[in-house]
Amino acid sequence: MKLVRMSGAVAAGLLTLTMAGCGSMSGGAGPAGGASAKSSGASGNAMVTVVKVKGIAWFDRMDEGVRAYGKRTGIDTRTEGADDVSPEKQIQIIQDLIAQKPKAITVVPNSPEALSGVLAQARAKGIITVSHEATGIKNVDADIEAFDNAAYGQQIMKNLGQCMGGKGEYVQFVGGLTAKTHMEWVGAAYDYQKAKFPGMKRVEDPIESTDNEAAAYEKAKEVLAKHPNIKGFQGSAGNDVPGIARAVEEAGREKDTCVMGTSIPSAASKYLATGAIDKIFFWDPALAGQAQLEIARILTRGGKITAGTDLGLKGYHHLKKLKGYDNVFVGDASIEADAKTAKKYGF
């Protein structure tokens, strides 16, 4: 049986955005022809955000923030993305954007390594480049993380271990094995588990979901069949925990299986309500999108990003420089929520 769930201490007062709520998570399908950037709307004033994939709630929310930033500042802002998490499609989108000569390209890479070459091309053309969820990526002017990724992974495992009573088998899901931050989260969580919860056992290497809810659901079903004693799931992509929860619920295992990981309330709410998801961990994608753009705006005006820089956004008021990197900065924007506290958030 699960232990009594501990409610998350949730940071309140996120930036108010006058926008419609985002749609529910889907299986990752986006608009047709998602591998090419739009040719309309580009200008020398433009700042374009390239997301991992279009058509899912996480990046719908980021798009809300991007559009709100443009409205507030008068800058031409928009998001671009493909219909799946292919790094090759992201590369093509960025190549198309380079030809349009925007002032800045911000990006949430599916593979930081794969994108380094095309980002070098952008910089060579004088385009400011800013990344997110890409610690250590090459050829960007700055990378902004919502928090220290190792601490975030440890936070998730601390809660998962408590839920599991420090014992039993578990697995970890990632959107992709090349997803830098996802691998950092699960790696830090795994190390924390071995040190703090020696009675727990990870029974598979990280499982790749391609940030697709249907794929996460199918793979979770396989895990439940292969490991009938499984007690815990950790998800990394926004679609992981809803897909896992569906499989757990269908198996009637929601009362004795702990499911936790990264998602947003709108995607996880129905499973939080039934107990199929125990707790979610997240940051506001709208604010993360705005943080990237604000860094880009500072840089395009000849400013610098340093330790202590205030981006004027909740969770990004006093940036810290990540040790070991010259251009990686972290905020303090992590949130955790259970069924009760998730209701405080309108996205």
Coordinates of N, CA and C in Angstrom, one line a residue, residues 3 156-167 197 200 260:
L3 N 2.2 4.9 1.2 CA 2.2 5.6 2.4 C 1.2 6.8 2.2
I156 N 12.3 14.8 -6.8 CA 11.3 13.8 -7.3 C 11.6 12.4 -6.6
M157 N 12.8 12.0 -6.5 CA 13.1 10.7 -5.9 C 12.8 10.7 -4.4
K158 N 13.1 11.8 -3.8 CA 12.8 11.9 -2.3 C 11.3 11.6 -2.1
N159 N 10.4 12.2 -2.9 CA 9.0 12.0 -2.8 C 8.6 10.6 -3.2
L160 N 9.2 10.1 -4.3 CA 8.8 8.7 -4.7 C 9.3 7.7 -3.7
G161 N 10.4 7.9 -3.1 CA 10.9 7.0 -2.1 C 10.0 7.0 -0.9
Q162 N 9.6 8.2 -0.5 CA 8.7 8.2 0.7 C 7.4 7.5 0.4
C163 N 6.8 7.8 -0.8 CA 5.6 7.1 -1.2 C 5.7 5.6 -1.2
M164 N 6.8 5.1 -1.7 CA 7.1 3.6 -1.7 C 7.5 3.0 -0.4
G165 N 7.7 3.9 0.6 CA 8.1 3.4 1.9 C 9.6 2.9 1.8
G166 N 10.3 3.4 0.9 CA 11.7 3.1 0.8 C 12.0 1.7 0.3
K167 N 11.0 1.0 -0.3 CA 11.2 -0.4 -0.7 C 10.5 -0.6 -2.0
F197 N 17.7 5.3 -0.4 CA 16.7 4.3 -0.3 C 17.2 3.0 -0.9
M200 N 15.1 0.1 -2.4 CA 14.5 0.2 -3.7 C 15.4 -0.3 -4.8
M260 N 4.9 9.4 -10.2 CA 5.4 10.8 -10.0 C 6.2 11.2 -11.1

